[in-house]
Amino acid sequence: EKLGGKPGLSKPILEFEDCIRDCEIEDIRQTGCFYTWSNKRSGMELISKKMDRVMGNWLWFQQVSHLQVHFHVPGISDHSPAGIQLHSHPPGLGKSFKFLNI
């Protein structure tokens, strides 16, 4: 995904997308900045791209619940820093303790 600059995808990008599809991985849920890179210019010269990604496969998504990445405002860098939130539940510990006073 891209905003500004010349339209179209390069051959290496298309090959990378094929590789992602073949490996059966996909982006995890994302919050924050959609475009993760910028050339730091303004007006018509600004180019923004979703260049940085955090990906996983279906097994990882099953084992780690509530998985998401937050892309922060870039600050002085041209890339947005990513913070990954992992919340997993160990097998067999899914039920909470209940006390009944009978």
Short mmCIF file of N, CA and C in Angstrom, two decimals:
data_model
loop_
_atom_site.label_atom_id
_atom_site.label_comp_id
_atom_site.label_asym_id
_atom_site.label_seq_id
_atom_site.Cartn_x
_atom_site.Cartn_y
_atom_site.Cartn_z
N GLU A 1 0.84 -1.17 0.00
CA GLU A 1 0.00 0.00 0.00
C GLU A 1 0.88 1.24 0.00
N LYS A 2 0.47 2.21 -0.80
CA LYS A 2 1.32 3.38 -1.02
C LYS A 2 0.46 4.62 -1.25
N LEU A 3 0.96 5.76 -0.78
CA LEU A 3 0.30 7.04 -0.99
C LEU A 3 1.32 7.99 -1.59
N GLY A 4 1.06 8.48 -2.81
CA GLY A 4 1.99 9.38 -3.49
C GLY A 4 2.99 8.62 -4.34
N GLY A 5 3.77 9.35 -5.12
CA GLY A 5 4.78 8.72 -5.97
C GLY A 5 4.17 8.05 -7.19
N LYS A 6 5.00 7.30 -7.89
CA LYS A 6 4.56 6.60 -9.10
C LYS A 6 3.69 5.41 -8.73
N PRO A 7 2.58 5.19 -9.46
CA PRO A 7 1.73 4.03 -9.18
C PRO A 7 2.36 2.74 -9.69
N GLY A 8 1.86 1.63 -9.20
CA GLY A 8 2.32 0.33 -9.68
C GLY A 8 3.20 -0.39 -8.68
N LEU A 9 3.34 -1.68 -8.91
CA LEU A 9 4.16 -2.54 -8.05
C LEU A 9 5.37 -3.04 -8.82
N SER A 10 6.51 -3.09 -8.17
CA SER A 10 7.72 -3.58 -8.81
C SER A 10 7.72 -5.11 -8.81
N LYS A 11 8.55 -5.69 -9.64
CA LYS A 11 8.66 -7.15 -9.71
C LYS A 11 9.07 -7.75 -8.37
N PRO A 12 10.06 -7.19 -7.65
CA PRO A 12 10.40 -7.77 -6.34
C PRO A 12 9.23 -7.75 -5.34
N ILE A 13 8.40 -6.72 -5.38
CA ILE A 13 7.24 -6.65 -4.48
C ILE A 13 6.24 -7.74 -4.84
N LEU A 14 5.98 -7.93 -6.12
CA LEU A 14 5.06 -8.99 -6.55
C LEU A 14 5.59 -10.37 -6.16
N GLU A 15 6.90 -10.58 -6.29
CA GLU A 15 7.50 -11.86 -5.89
C GLU A 15 7.40 -12.06 -4.38
N PHE A 16 7.57 -10.98 -3.61
CA PHE A 16 7.45 -11.07 -2.16
C PHE A 16 6.01 -11.43 -1.77
N GLU A 17 5.03 -10.83 -2.43
CA GLU A 17 3.63 -11.16 -2.16
C GLU A 17 3.34 -12.62 -2.47
N ASP A 18 3.91 -13.16 -3.55
CA ASP A 18 3.77 -14.58 -3.87
C ASP A 18 4.37 -15.45 -2.77
N CYS A 19 5.54 -15.05 -2.27
CA CYS A 19 6.21 -15.79 -1.20
C CYS A 19 5.35 -15.81 0.07
N ILE A 20 4.78 -14.68 0.42
CA ILE A 20 3.91 -14.60 1.61
C ILE A 20 2.72 -15.54 1.45
N ARG A 21 2.12 -15.53 0.28
CA ARG A 21 0.98 -16.41 0.01
C ARG A 21 1.39 -17.88 0.09
N ASP A 22 2.55 -18.22 -0.50
CA ASP A 22 3.03 -19.61 -0.47
C ASP A 22 3.35 -20.08 0.94
N CYS A 23 3.85 -19.18 1.78
CA CYS A 23 4.21 -19.53 3.16
C CYS A 23 3.00 -19.51 4.09
N GLU A 24 1.86 -19.07 3.58
CA GLU A 24 0.61 -19.00 4.35
C GLU A 24 0.76 -18.17 5.62
N ILE A 25 1.33 -16.98 5.46
CA ILE A 25 1.41 -16.04 6.58
C ILE A 25 0.62 -14.79 6.21
N GLU A 26 0.22 -14.06 7.23
CA GLU A 26 -0.54 -12.84 6.99
C GLU A 26 -0.26 -11.84 8.09
N ASP A 27 -0.65 -10.59 7.84
CA ASP A 27 -0.46 -9.52 8.83
C ASP A 27 -1.28 -9.81 10.08
N ILE A 28 -0.71 -9.49 11.23
CA ILE A 28 -1.51 -9.55 12.45
C ILE A 28 -2.31 -8.25 12.55
N ARG A 29 -3.28 -8.24 13.43
CA ARG A 29 -4.13 -7.05 13.63
C ARG A 29 -3.25 -5.85 13.97
N GLN A 30 -3.57 -4.71 13.39
CA GLN A 30 -2.73 -3.51 13.52
C GLN A 30 -3.55 -2.33 14.03
N THR A 31 -2.93 -1.53 14.91
CA THR A 31 -3.51 -0.26 15.33
C THR A 31 -2.45 0.82 15.12
N GLY A 32 -2.85 2.06 15.22
CA GLY A 32 -1.90 3.16 15.07
C GLY A 32 -1.75 3.59 13.62
N CYS A 33 -0.55 3.98 13.25
CA CYS A 33 -0.27 4.48 11.90
C CYS A 33 -0.44 3.39 10.85
N PHE A 34 -1.22 3.67 9.80
CA PHE A 34 -1.38 2.70 8.72
C PHE A 34 -0.12 2.65 7.86
N TYR A 35 0.35 3.83 7.43
CA TYR A 35 1.59 3.89 6.65
C TYR A 35 2.76 3.91 7.62
N THR A 36 3.73 3.03 7.41
CA THR A 36 4.82 2.85 8.38
C THR A 36 6.14 3.46 7.93
N TRP A 37 6.17 4.05 6.75
CA TRP A 37 7.38 4.70 6.24
C TRP A 37 6.98 5.95 5.49
N SER A 38 7.84 6.97 5.53
CA SER A 38 7.59 8.21 4.80
C SER A 38 8.93 8.78 4.35
N ASN A 39 8.93 9.44 3.20
CA ASN A 39 10.15 10.10 2.74
C ASN A 39 10.36 11.45 3.42
N LYS A 40 9.47 11.81 4.35
CA LYS A 40 9.59 13.02 5.18
C LYS A 40 9.53 14.32 4.36
N ARG A 41 8.90 14.26 3.21
CA ARG A 41 8.72 15.48 2.41
C ARG A 41 7.30 15.97 2.59
N SER A 42 6.98 17.09 2.00
CA SER A 42 5.63 17.63 2.15
C SER A 42 5.01 17.90 0.79
N GLY A 43 3.71 18.10 0.80
CA GLY A 43 2.98 18.43 -0.43
C GLY A 43 2.99 17.30 -1.43
N MET A 44 3.18 17.64 -2.69
CA MET A 44 3.14 16.66 -3.78
C MET A 44 4.34 15.72 -3.78
N GLU A 45 5.40 16.05 -3.04
CA GLU A 45 6.59 15.21 -2.98
C GLU A 45 6.51 14.13 -1.90
N LEU A 46 5.47 14.19 -1.05
CA LEU A 46 5.32 13.22 0.03
C LEU A 46 4.99 11.83 -0.52
N ILE A 47 5.72 10.83 -0.06
CA ILE A 47 5.43 9.44 -0.36
C ILE A 47 5.36 8.70 0.97
N SER A 48 4.26 7.99 1.18
CA SER A 48 4.08 7.16 2.38
C SER A 48 3.79 5.74 1.94
N LYS A 49 4.36 4.76 2.65
CA LYS A 49 4.16 3.35 2.31
C LYS A 49 3.93 2.53 3.56
N LYS A 50 3.18 1.45 3.39
CA LYS A 50 3.07 0.45 4.44
C LYS A 50 4.20 -0.54 4.19
N MET A 51 5.38 -0.19 4.67
CA MET A 51 6.59 -0.95 4.38
C MET A 51 6.89 -1.98 5.47
N ASP A 52 6.62 -1.62 6.72
CA ASP A 52 6.95 -2.50 7.84
C ASP A 52 5.71 -3.29 8.23
N ARG A 53 5.91 -4.57 8.45
CA ARG A 53 4.79 -5.46 8.78
C ARG A 53 5.21 -6.42 9.89
N VAL A 54 4.21 -6.89 10.61
CA VAL A 54 4.41 -7.97 11.58
C VAL A 54 3.45 -9.07 11.15
N MET A 55 4.00 -10.26 10.89
CA MET A 55 3.21 -11.33 10.30
C MET A 55 3.32 -12.61 11.11
N GLY A 56 2.36 -13.48 10.91
CA GLY A 56 2.37 -14.79 11.56
C GLY A 56 1.58 -15.78 10.74
N ASN A 57 1.64 -17.05 11.16
CA ASN A 57 0.86 -18.08 10.48
C ASN A 57 -0.31 -18.50 11.37
N TRP A 58 -1.18 -19.36 10.85
CA TRP A 58 -2.41 -19.72 11.56
C TRP A 58 -2.12 -20.40 12.89
N LEU A 59 -1.05 -21.18 12.98
CA LEU A 59 -0.72 -21.86 14.24
C LEU A 59 -0.36 -20.84 15.31
N TRP A 60 0.41 -19.84 14.94
CA TRP A 60 0.78 -18.80 15.90
C TRP A 60 -0.46 -18.03 16.36
N PHE A 61 -1.37 -17.72 15.43
CA PHE A 61 -2.59 -17.01 15.78
C PHE A 61 -3.45 -17.83 16.75
N GLN A 62 -3.45 -19.16 16.59
CA GLN A 62 -4.23 -20.02 17.49
C GLN A 62 -3.61 -20.08 18.88
N GLN A 63 -2.29 -20.06 18.97
CA GLN A 63 -1.61 -20.21 20.25
C GLN A 63 -1.50 -18.91 21.03
N VAL A 64 -1.56 -17.79 20.37
CA VAL A 64 -1.43 -16.50 21.03
C VAL A 64 -2.71 -15.71 20.79
N SER A 65 -3.50 -15.55 21.84
CA SER A 65 -4.76 -14.83 21.67
C SER A 65 -4.53 -13.32 21.84
N HIS A 66 -5.41 -12.54 21.29
CA HIS A 66 -5.37 -11.08 21.40
C HIS A 66 -4.03 -10.52 20.91
N LEU A 67 -3.54 -11.05 19.83
CA LEU A 67 -2.27 -10.63 19.24
C LEU A 67 -2.50 -9.38 18.39
N GLN A 68 -1.70 -8.35 18.62
CA GLN A 68 -1.79 -7.15 17.78
C GLN A 68 -0.49 -6.37 17.84
N VAL A 69 -0.30 -5.53 16.83
CA VAL A 69 0.86 -4.65 16.76
C VAL A 69 0.36 -3.21 16.69
N HIS A 70 1.06 -2.34 17.38
CA HIS A 70 0.73 -0.91 17.33
C HIS A 70 1.91 -0.18 16.69
N PHE A 71 1.65 0.50 15.56
CA PHE A 71 2.66 1.31 14.91
C PHE A 71 2.55 2.74 15.44
N HIS A 72 3.60 3.19 16.10
CA HIS A 72 3.63 4.50 16.74
C HIS A 72 4.00 5.59 15.73
N VAL A 73 3.78 6.85 16.11
CA VAL A 73 4.19 7.99 15.29
C VAL A 73 5.71 7.95 15.16
N PRO A 74 6.25 8.13 13.95
CA PRO A 74 7.68 7.90 13.72
C PRO A 74 8.66 8.81 14.45
N GLY A 75 8.30 10.03 14.78
CA GLY A 75 9.27 10.91 15.42
C GLY A 75 10.37 11.32 14.45
N ILE A 76 11.65 11.16 14.83
CA ILE A 76 12.75 11.59 13.97
C ILE A 76 13.08 10.58 12.87
N SER A 77 12.65 9.35 13.03
CA SER A 77 12.92 8.31 12.03
C SER A 77 11.95 8.42 10.86
N ASP A 78 12.29 7.78 9.75
CA ASP A 78 11.34 7.72 8.63
C ASP A 78 10.45 6.48 8.73
N HIS A 79 10.69 5.62 9.73
CA HIS A 79 9.87 4.43 9.97
C HIS A 79 9.10 4.58 11.28
N SER A 80 7.92 3.98 11.34
CA SER A 80 7.13 3.97 12.57
C SER A 80 7.59 2.81 13.44
N PRO A 81 7.94 3.05 14.71
CA PRO A 81 8.30 1.94 15.59
C PRO A 81 7.07 1.07 15.88
N ALA A 82 7.30 -0.23 15.98
CA ALA A 82 6.21 -1.18 16.21
C ALA A 82 6.32 -1.77 17.61
N GLY A 83 5.20 -1.80 18.30
CA GLY A 83 5.11 -2.46 19.60
C GLY A 83 4.15 -3.62 19.48
N ILE A 84 4.60 -4.81 19.84
CA ILE A 84 3.78 -6.01 19.70
C ILE A 84 3.21 -6.39 21.06
N GLN A 85 1.90 -6.63 21.11
CA GLN A 85 1.23 -7.06 22.33
C GLN A 85 0.86 -8.53 22.18
N LEU A 86 1.38 -9.35 23.10
CA LEU A 86 1.10 -10.78 23.10
C LEU A 86 0.37 -11.14 24.39
N HIS A 87 -0.76 -11.79 24.27
CA HIS A 87 -1.48 -12.28 25.44
C HIS A 87 -1.82 -13.74 25.15
N SER A 88 -1.12 -14.65 25.81
CA SER A 88 -1.39 -16.06 25.57
C SER A 88 -1.94 -16.70 26.84
N HIS A 89 -2.65 -17.78 26.66
CA HIS A 89 -3.20 -18.55 27.77
C HIS A 89 -2.58 -19.94 27.72
N PRO A 90 -1.81 -20.34 28.75
CA PRO A 90 -1.22 -21.67 28.75
C PRO A 90 -2.30 -22.75 28.70
N PRO A 91 -2.04 -23.87 28.02
CA PRO A 91 -3.02 -24.95 27.94
C PRO A 91 -3.41 -25.45 29.32
N GLY A 92 -4.70 -25.70 29.51
CA GLY A 92 -5.19 -26.26 30.77
C GLY A 92 -5.44 -25.22 31.85
N LEU A 93 -5.11 -23.98 31.62
CA LEU A 93 -5.31 -22.94 32.63
C LEU A 93 -6.41 -21.97 32.22
N GLY A 94 -7.26 -22.38 31.31
CA GLY A 94 -8.29 -21.49 30.81
C GLY A 94 -9.44 -21.25 31.77
N LYS A 95 -9.71 -22.20 32.70
CA LYS A 95 -10.84 -22.04 33.61
C LYS A 95 -10.38 -21.38 34.90
N SER A 96 -11.19 -20.44 35.37
CA SER A 96 -10.86 -19.77 36.61
C SER A 96 -11.42 -20.56 37.80
N PHE A 97 -10.85 -20.33 38.97
CA PHE A 97 -11.28 -20.99 40.20
C PHE A 97 -12.60 -20.37 40.65
N LYS A 98 -13.55 -21.22 41.07
CA LYS A 98 -14.83 -20.74 41.57
C LYS A 98 -15.07 -21.32 42.95
N PHE A 99 -15.52 -20.48 43.87
CA PHE A 99 -15.81 -20.90 45.24
C PHE A 99 -17.30 -20.76 45.47
N LEU A 100 -17.92 -21.82 45.94
CA LEU A 100 -19.34 -21.79 46.29
C LEU A 100 -19.47 -21.99 47.78
N ASN A 101 -20.10 -21.08 48.48
CA ASN A 101 -20.32 -21.19 49.92
C ASN A 101 -21.71 -21.77 50.13
N ILE A 102 -21.77 -23.09 50.34
CA ILE A 102 -23.05 -23.78 50.49
C ILE A 102 -23.37 -24.03 51.94
#
